[in-house]
Short mmCIF file of C-alpha atoms in Angstrom, two decimals:
data_model
loop_
_atom_site.label_atom_id
_atom_site.label_comp_id
_atom_site.label_asym_id
_atom_site.label_seq_id
_atom_site.Cartn_x
_atom_site.Cartn_y
_atom_site.Cartn_z
CA MET A 1 -86.84 39.42 -108.15
CA HIS A 2 -88.97 41.89 -106.18
CA ARG A 3 -87.21 45.02 -104.85
CA PHE A 4 -89.02 47.10 -102.53
CA ARG A 5 -87.12 50.89 -101.59
CA LEU A 6 -87.12 52.05 -97.88
CA GLY A 7 -86.06 55.15 -96.62
CA LEU A 8 -85.03 56.15 -93.28
CA ALA A 9 -88.60 56.41 -92.66
CA ASP A 10 -89.91 54.00 -94.01
CA LEU A 11 -87.52 50.85 -91.82
CA ALA A 12 -88.98 53.13 -88.60
CA THR A 13 -92.54 52.25 -89.94
CA THR A 14 -91.94 48.62 -90.39
CA TRP A 15 -94.12 46.69 -88.49
CA PHE A 16 -95.48 42.96 -88.21
CA ALA A 17 -99.06 41.65 -88.39
CA VAL A 18 -101.04 37.68 -87.98
CA SER A 19 -103.23 37.90 -90.50
CA PRO A 20 -105.67 35.10 -90.32
CA ILE A 21 -107.43 35.49 -94.05
CA GLN A 22 -103.76 35.12 -95.33
CA GLU A 23 -103.39 32.02 -93.03
CA ALA A 24 -106.81 30.68 -94.57
CA SER A 25 -106.13 31.17 -98.08
CA LEU A 26 -102.55 30.03 -98.15
CA SER A 27 -104.00 26.73 -96.14
CA LEU A 28 -105.62 26.20 -99.31
CA ARG A 29 -102.08 25.58 -100.67
CA MET A 30 -101.36 22.44 -98.22
CA TRP A 31 -104.40 20.59 -100.65
CA THR A 32 -103.45 21.21 -103.87
CA HIS A 33 -99.83 20.90 -102.88
CA PRO A 34 -99.41 18.79 -99.73
CA GLY A 35 -96.03 17.62 -99.75
CA VAL A 36 -94.90 21.03 -100.33
CA TYR A 37 -95.86 21.82 -96.36
CA PRO A 38 -94.91 18.44 -94.52
CA LEU A 39 -95.17 20.37 -91.08
CA GLN A 40 -99.39 20.87 -91.74
CA SER A 41 -99.65 17.44 -93.20
CA ARG A 42 -101.11 15.80 -90.04
CA ALA A 43 -103.37 18.36 -88.84
CA PHE A 44 -104.91 19.25 -92.78
CA GLU A 45 -105.24 15.41 -93.11
CA ARG A 46 -107.66 15.29 -90.04
CA LEU A 47 -109.39 18.19 -91.66
CA ARG A 48 -109.98 16.15 -94.95
CA PRO A 49 -113.44 14.95 -94.70
CA THR A 50 -114.67 18.49 -93.66
CA PHE A 51 -113.00 20.05 -96.04
CA GLU A 52 -114.55 17.46 -98.87
CA ARG A 53 -118.26 18.35 -97.57
CA LEU A 54 -117.16 22.43 -98.45
CA ASP A 55 -117.60 23.84 -102.08
CA SER A 56 -113.74 22.78 -101.88
CA ALA A 57 -113.72 22.61 -105.80
CA LEU A 58 -114.39 26.88 -106.24
CA LEU A 59 -111.53 27.18 -103.55
CA LEU A 60 -108.88 24.78 -104.77
CA SER A 61 -109.64 26.38 -108.49
CA LEU A 62 -107.96 29.85 -106.99
CA VAL A 63 -104.32 28.09 -107.03
CA GLY A 64 -102.42 27.93 -109.85
CA GLY A 65 -100.22 25.66 -110.07
CA ASN A 66 -97.34 27.40 -109.03
CA ARG A 67 -99.24 27.77 -106.00
CA TRP A 68 -99.83 31.69 -106.82
CA ILE A 69 -103.01 32.33 -105.43
CA PRO A 70 -105.23 36.14 -105.95
CA ASP A 71 -103.74 39.17 -104.58
CA PHE A 72 -107.27 39.99 -103.69
CA LEU A 73 -107.31 37.04 -101.09
CA THR A 74 -104.35 38.29 -98.81
CA PRO A 75 -105.34 42.08 -97.86
CA ARG A 76 -102.64 44.00 -95.91
CA PRO A 77 -103.40 43.50 -92.53
CA GLU A 78 -104.42 47.23 -91.04
CA ALA A 79 -103.19 46.33 -87.79
CA PRO A 80 -100.80 43.96 -85.72
CA ALA A 81 -104.01 41.86 -84.59
CA VAL A 82 -106.79 41.73 -86.64
CA ASP A 83 -109.58 39.43 -86.66
CA PHE A 84 -110.68 37.11 -89.86
CA ARG A 85 -114.22 38.68 -90.37
CA THR A 86 -112.25 42.49 -90.70
CA GLU A 87 -109.94 40.74 -93.22
CA LEU A 88 -112.70 39.07 -95.03
CA ALA A 89 -114.40 42.89 -95.38
CA ALA A 90 -111.73 43.60 -97.33
CA VAL A 91 -111.94 41.01 -99.94
CA ARG A 92 -115.47 41.41 -100.08
CA GLY A 93 -115.34 44.68 -101.03
CA LEU A 94 -113.18 44.49 -104.26
CA PRO A 95 -114.93 46.29 -106.89
CA PRO A 96 -116.24 43.09 -108.79
CA GLU A 97 -114.41 44.74 -112.26
CA GLN A 98 -111.20 44.13 -110.98
CA LEU A 99 -111.90 40.82 -109.88
CA ARG A 100 -111.33 39.66 -113.75
CA THR A 101 -107.75 41.37 -113.68
CA GLU A 102 -107.00 39.51 -110.21
CA LEU A 103 -107.59 36.61 -111.69
CA GLU A 104 -105.55 36.76 -114.72
CA GLN A 105 -102.65 37.78 -113.10
CA THR A 106 -102.60 34.80 -110.78
CA PHE A 107 -102.67 32.65 -114.47
CA LEU A 108 -102.19 33.71 -117.35
CA PRO A 109 -98.67 35.42 -117.10
CA HIS A 110 -97.50 31.51 -116.49
CA GLY A 111 -99.14 29.94 -119.99
CA ARG A 112 -102.03 28.72 -117.58
CA PRO A 113 -105.82 29.86 -118.61
CA LEU A 114 -108.55 30.65 -116.02
CA PRO A 115 -110.11 27.44 -114.33
CA ALA A 116 -113.22 27.05 -115.80
CA ARG A 117 -115.43 27.35 -113.16
CA LEU A 118 -113.51 30.60 -112.71
CA ALA A 119 -113.68 32.05 -116.11
CA ALA A 120 -117.91 30.72 -116.43
CA GLY A 121 -118.49 32.82 -113.23
CA LEU A 122 -116.99 36.52 -114.43
CA ALA A 123 -120.30 36.73 -116.45
CA ASP A 124 -121.44 37.60 -113.46
CA PRO A 125 -118.18 38.67 -111.41
CA ALA A 126 -120.28 40.18 -108.13
CA ARG A 127 -122.06 37.22 -107.76
CA LEU A 128 -118.78 35.33 -107.87
CA LEU A 129 -116.77 37.22 -105.57
CA ALA A 130 -119.75 36.40 -103.36
CA ARG A 131 -119.35 32.85 -103.83
CA ILE A 132 -115.37 32.94 -103.52
CA ALA A 133 -116.00 34.90 -100.17
CA ASP A 134 -118.73 33.12 -98.37
CA ALA A 135 -116.95 29.96 -99.35
CA LEU A 136 -113.67 30.94 -97.77
CA GLU A 137 -115.45 32.05 -94.49
CA GLU A 138 -117.16 28.41 -94.20
CA TYR A 139 -113.66 27.10 -94.44
CA TRP A 140 -112.02 29.03 -91.67
CA GLU A 141 -115.40 28.26 -89.61
CA VAL A 142 -116.02 25.35 -90.21
CA CYS A 143 -112.19 23.87 -90.62
CA LEU A 144 -109.63 25.99 -89.48
CA ALA A 145 -111.42 28.35 -86.42
CA PRO A 146 -112.09 25.46 -83.90
CA HIS A 147 -109.44 22.48 -84.92
CA TRP A 148 -106.27 24.94 -86.55
CA TRP A 149 -105.76 28.02 -85.93
CA PRO A 150 -105.58 28.25 -81.94
CA GLN A 151 -102.55 26.56 -81.78
CA ALA A 152 -101.35 28.08 -84.88
CA ARG A 153 -102.16 31.66 -83.94
CA SER A 154 -100.40 30.83 -80.16
CA VAL A 155 -96.59 29.89 -82.75
CA LEU A 156 -97.19 33.07 -84.82
CA ASP A 157 -97.72 35.21 -82.27
CA ALA A 158 -94.61 33.75 -80.23
CA ASP A 159 -92.70 34.35 -84.37
CA LEU A 160 -93.56 38.09 -83.76
CA VAL A 161 -92.03 38.32 -80.08
CA TYR A 162 -88.97 36.45 -81.42
CA ARG A 163 -88.52 39.16 -84.35
CA ALA A 164 -89.54 42.15 -82.08
CA ARG A 165 -86.62 41.12 -80.28
CA LEU A 166 -84.01 40.62 -82.98
CA LEU A 167 -84.81 44.04 -84.22
CA SER A 168 -84.67 45.31 -80.72
CA GLN A 169 -80.99 43.94 -80.00
CA TYR A 170 -79.55 43.71 -83.64
CA GLY A 171 -81.25 46.65 -85.91
CA ALA A 172 -82.97 46.39 -89.39
CA ALA A 173 -80.04 44.20 -90.91
CA ALA A 174 -79.82 41.42 -88.93
CA LEU A 175 -84.24 40.73 -88.98
CA PHE A 176 -84.14 40.90 -92.53
CA ALA A 177 -81.29 38.62 -92.92
CA ASP A 178 -82.46 35.88 -90.21
CA LEU A 179 -86.41 35.93 -91.88
CA ASP A 180 -85.39 34.17 -94.88
CA HIS A 181 -82.56 33.47 -97.09
CA ARG A 182 -84.25 34.80 -100.11
CA LEU A 183 -83.95 38.34 -98.61
CA HIS A 184 -81.49 40.44 -99.04
CA TRP A 185 -80.91 43.88 -97.88
CA GLU A 186 -78.64 46.66 -99.22
CA ASP A 187 -77.72 50.26 -99.54
CA GLY A 188 -81.85 51.10 -99.14
CA VAL A 189 -83.14 48.30 -100.87
CA LEU A 190 -84.81 44.92 -99.58
CA SER A 191 -84.91 41.92 -102.57
CA ILE A 192 -86.66 39.17 -102.49
CA ASN A 193 -84.48 36.39 -104.91
CA ARG A 194 -86.96 33.96 -106.76
CA ARG A 195 -84.32 32.80 -109.26
CA TRP A 196 -86.83 30.63 -111.06
CA THR A 197 -88.88 32.71 -112.22
CA ASP A 198 -88.74 35.75 -114.57
CA TRP A 199 -91.37 37.61 -111.89
CA ASP A 200 -89.97 40.99 -111.23
CA GLY A 201 -91.20 44.11 -110.17
CA GLU A 202 -90.38 47.06 -107.90
CA THR A 203 -91.87 48.87 -104.82
CA ALA A 204 -91.50 52.08 -103.45
CA VAL A 205 -92.92 51.83 -99.59
CA ASP A 206 -93.01 55.37 -100.28
CA GLY A 207 -93.98 56.12 -96.60
CA ARG A 208 -96.89 53.61 -96.31
CA GLY A 209 -94.76 51.34 -93.81
CA LEU A 210 -93.77 48.07 -94.97
CA VAL A 211 -95.31 44.49 -92.76
CA LEU A 212 -94.15 41.88 -92.49
CA ILE A 213 -96.29 38.43 -92.01
CA PRO A 214 -95.04 35.22 -90.73
CA THR A 215 -96.72 32.11 -92.35
CA PHE A 216 -96.84 28.63 -92.16
CA PHE A 217 -97.51 28.32 -95.89
CA ALA A 218 -94.72 29.73 -97.63
CA ARG A 219 -91.45 27.93 -98.30
CA GLY A 220 -90.02 31.51 -98.08
CA ALA A 221 -89.85 34.66 -98.82
CA ILE A 222 -92.77 36.01 -101.49
CA THR A 223 -95.12 39.05 -101.62
CA MET A 224 -98.12 40.08 -103.72
CA ILE A 225 -98.41 39.08 -107.83
CA SER A 226 -99.16 43.10 -107.97
CA ASN A 227 -96.26 45.95 -108.12
CA ASP A 228 -99.44 48.08 -107.09
CA ARG A 229 -100.13 46.96 -104.06
CA ALA A 230 -99.48 48.52 -100.70
CA PRO A 231 -96.16 47.02 -99.04
CA GLN A 232 -96.22 43.82 -97.43
CA ILE A 233 -93.43 40.61 -97.17
CA SER A 234 -95.02 37.03 -96.09
CA TYR A 235 -91.66 34.82 -94.46
CA PRO A 236 -91.94 31.35 -92.99
CA ALA A 237 -92.87 31.00 -89.36
CA ARG A 238 -90.52 29.74 -87.21
CA GLY A 239 -91.55 27.19 -84.47
CA GLN A 240 -93.67 25.20 -86.90
CA ALA A 241 -92.87 21.51 -85.71
CA GLY A 242 -94.49 21.90 -82.90
CA MET A 243 -97.43 21.65 -85.42
CA ASP A 244 -97.04 18.84 -86.53
CA GLY A 245 -97.98 17.07 -83.32
CA ALA A 246 -93.92 16.61 -81.64
CA GLY A 247 -93.57 16.82 -78.20
CA ALA A 248 -91.17 17.78 -75.62
CA PRO A 249 -87.54 17.14 -76.19
CA VAL A 250 -86.26 14.55 -73.43
CA PRO A 251 -84.49 16.82 -71.13
CA PRO A 252 -81.38 16.02 -69.03
CA GLN A 253 -81.56 13.59 -66.44
CA ALA A 254 -79.88 16.31 -63.97
CA LEU A 255 -82.89 18.94 -65.04
CA GLU A 256 -85.65 16.38 -64.20
CA ALA A 257 -83.68 15.07 -60.46
CA LEU A 258 -83.45 18.80 -59.97
CA ILE A 259 -86.77 20.77 -60.55
CA GLY A 260 -88.95 17.51 -61.30
CA ALA A 261 -89.85 15.70 -64.99
CA PRO A 262 -93.09 18.26 -65.38
CA LYS A 263 -90.78 21.66 -65.32
CA ALA A 264 -87.60 20.18 -67.17
CA ARG A 265 -90.03 19.51 -69.85
CA LEU A 266 -91.51 22.95 -69.65
CA LEU A 267 -88.02 24.52 -69.77
CA THR A 268 -86.30 22.34 -72.28
CA LEU A 269 -89.47 23.25 -74.07
CA LEU A 270 -88.99 26.92 -73.82
CA ALA A 271 -86.21 27.21 -76.28
CA GLU A 272 -88.80 29.24 -78.66
CA PRO A 273 -91.71 31.41 -76.73
CA ALA A 274 -94.85 30.05 -76.73
CA SER A 275 -98.25 30.41 -74.80
CA THR A 276 -99.92 28.00 -72.64
CA THR A 277 -102.37 26.28 -74.57
CA ASP A 278 -99.67 25.64 -77.49
CA LEU A 279 -97.48 24.05 -74.63
CA ALA A 280 -100.37 22.02 -73.49
CA TYR A 281 -101.06 20.60 -76.77
CA ARG A 282 -97.51 19.22 -77.48
CA LEU A 283 -97.63 18.13 -74.10
CA GLY A 284 -100.60 16.37 -74.52
CA VAL A 285 -101.79 18.03 -70.71
CA THR A 286 -104.57 20.29 -69.61
CA PRO A 287 -103.34 24.34 -70.20
CA GLY A 288 -104.02 24.38 -66.11
CA ALA A 289 -101.55 21.92 -65.32
CA VAL A 290 -99.22 24.45 -67.72
CA SER A 291 -99.75 27.55 -66.23
CA GLN A 292 -98.73 26.34 -62.29
CA HIS A 293 -95.30 24.88 -63.58
CA LEU A 294 -95.23 27.99 -65.44
CA SER A 295 -95.58 30.35 -62.73
CA VAL A 296 -93.28 28.33 -60.48
CA LEU A 297 -90.73 28.65 -63.07
CA ALA A 298 -91.38 32.97 -63.84
CA ALA A 299 -90.76 32.79 -59.80
CA THR A 300 -87.28 30.85 -60.12
CA GLY A 301 -86.48 33.39 -62.93
CA LEU A 302 -85.90 30.76 -65.18
CA VAL A 303 -88.51 31.96 -67.43
CA THR A 304 -89.32 35.45 -68.92
CA ARG A 305 -92.57 36.02 -69.82
CA ALA A 306 -94.18 38.69 -72.94
CA ARG A 307 -97.73 39.77 -73.46
CA HIS A 308 -98.43 39.66 -77.58
CA GLY A 309 -102.54 40.99 -77.79
CA ARG A 310 -104.66 39.16 -75.76
CA SER A 311 -101.65 36.05 -75.20
CA VAL A 312 -98.90 36.27 -72.69
CA LEU A 313 -95.74 34.13 -74.72
CA TYR A 314 -93.52 32.60 -72.24
CA ARG A 315 -89.80 31.58 -73.06
CA ARG A 316 -86.56 30.24 -71.44
CA SER A 317 -84.59 32.78 -69.59
CA ALA A 318 -80.28 33.17 -69.89
CA LEU A 319 -80.80 31.13 -66.68
CA GLY A 320 -83.13 28.50 -68.04
CA ASP A 321 -80.32 27.96 -71.19
CA GLU A 322 -77.78 27.10 -68.10
CA LEU A 323 -79.96 25.17 -66.69
CA THR A 324 -80.82 22.79 -69.94
CA GLY A 325 -77.38 23.01 -71.23
CA ALA A 326 -78.39 25.36 -74.56
CA ASN A 327 -75.21 27.11 -73.75
CA ARG A 328 -72.96 24.51 -74.95
#
């Protein structure tokens, strides 16, 4: 169990962020433990031929048998929306003399030796760190950024819009309860319960702010290995089913007759916030076509719009819920 002590001021400075380098680093688990994240399997199988042309052996050596990865690969975001290269600079900025400690914290406490490639590389930690950062950058640029991240980012942004609404309407206790079943909030302490491990620790937030980060590659809430790291929690993102190529649910026939099949499909799909790009991917149409229908649905009050960073996310309104039968 890991505990975070939050005073009233700490709750006021709890915030959300999307971290591209976290998703790149945690996605390495897909290649070592593919069955654990079935909603991503189809997308990553399409990436496999490209991934195997990279320095995949070095990247995969960074994942422990229990799916842990070194803390330095998931630096805490310093803003709600950060770019990959900014975060990669933080990885490259790790003092080389700390690399051994970071790697040993990942593997040794569980009775696992350092993988041979990492152990040998520690003879020159600066060079090993540079090679890890280079391999991660190539993985991002060749595999994830062009083929996976655009839709993934849309899903993560939609998660943040949902969480912000929940926090504003119901408060922190409801937010923490909704994030993940592993989280427990009581008397100023937020706990992550992991019953299958003796991993234990406590972090005093102490005015540093607690950052909450959605991810595709966690079965439940997780945090850093080291208790000395700045406080952050990653939790399973909502809306992951769409990443498996699932299209829209079948809309009611009466709704199709009323507003037409394309708009009915969109409205049925918008139970969760989504961007134009995400909707186009799931429906197999162009973003332009989706945008035209969304404009009509928004003008008639059936969907609402919210901006998150550079994205505009759409969601069914209360009236839209009534039309689709969501409230019945």
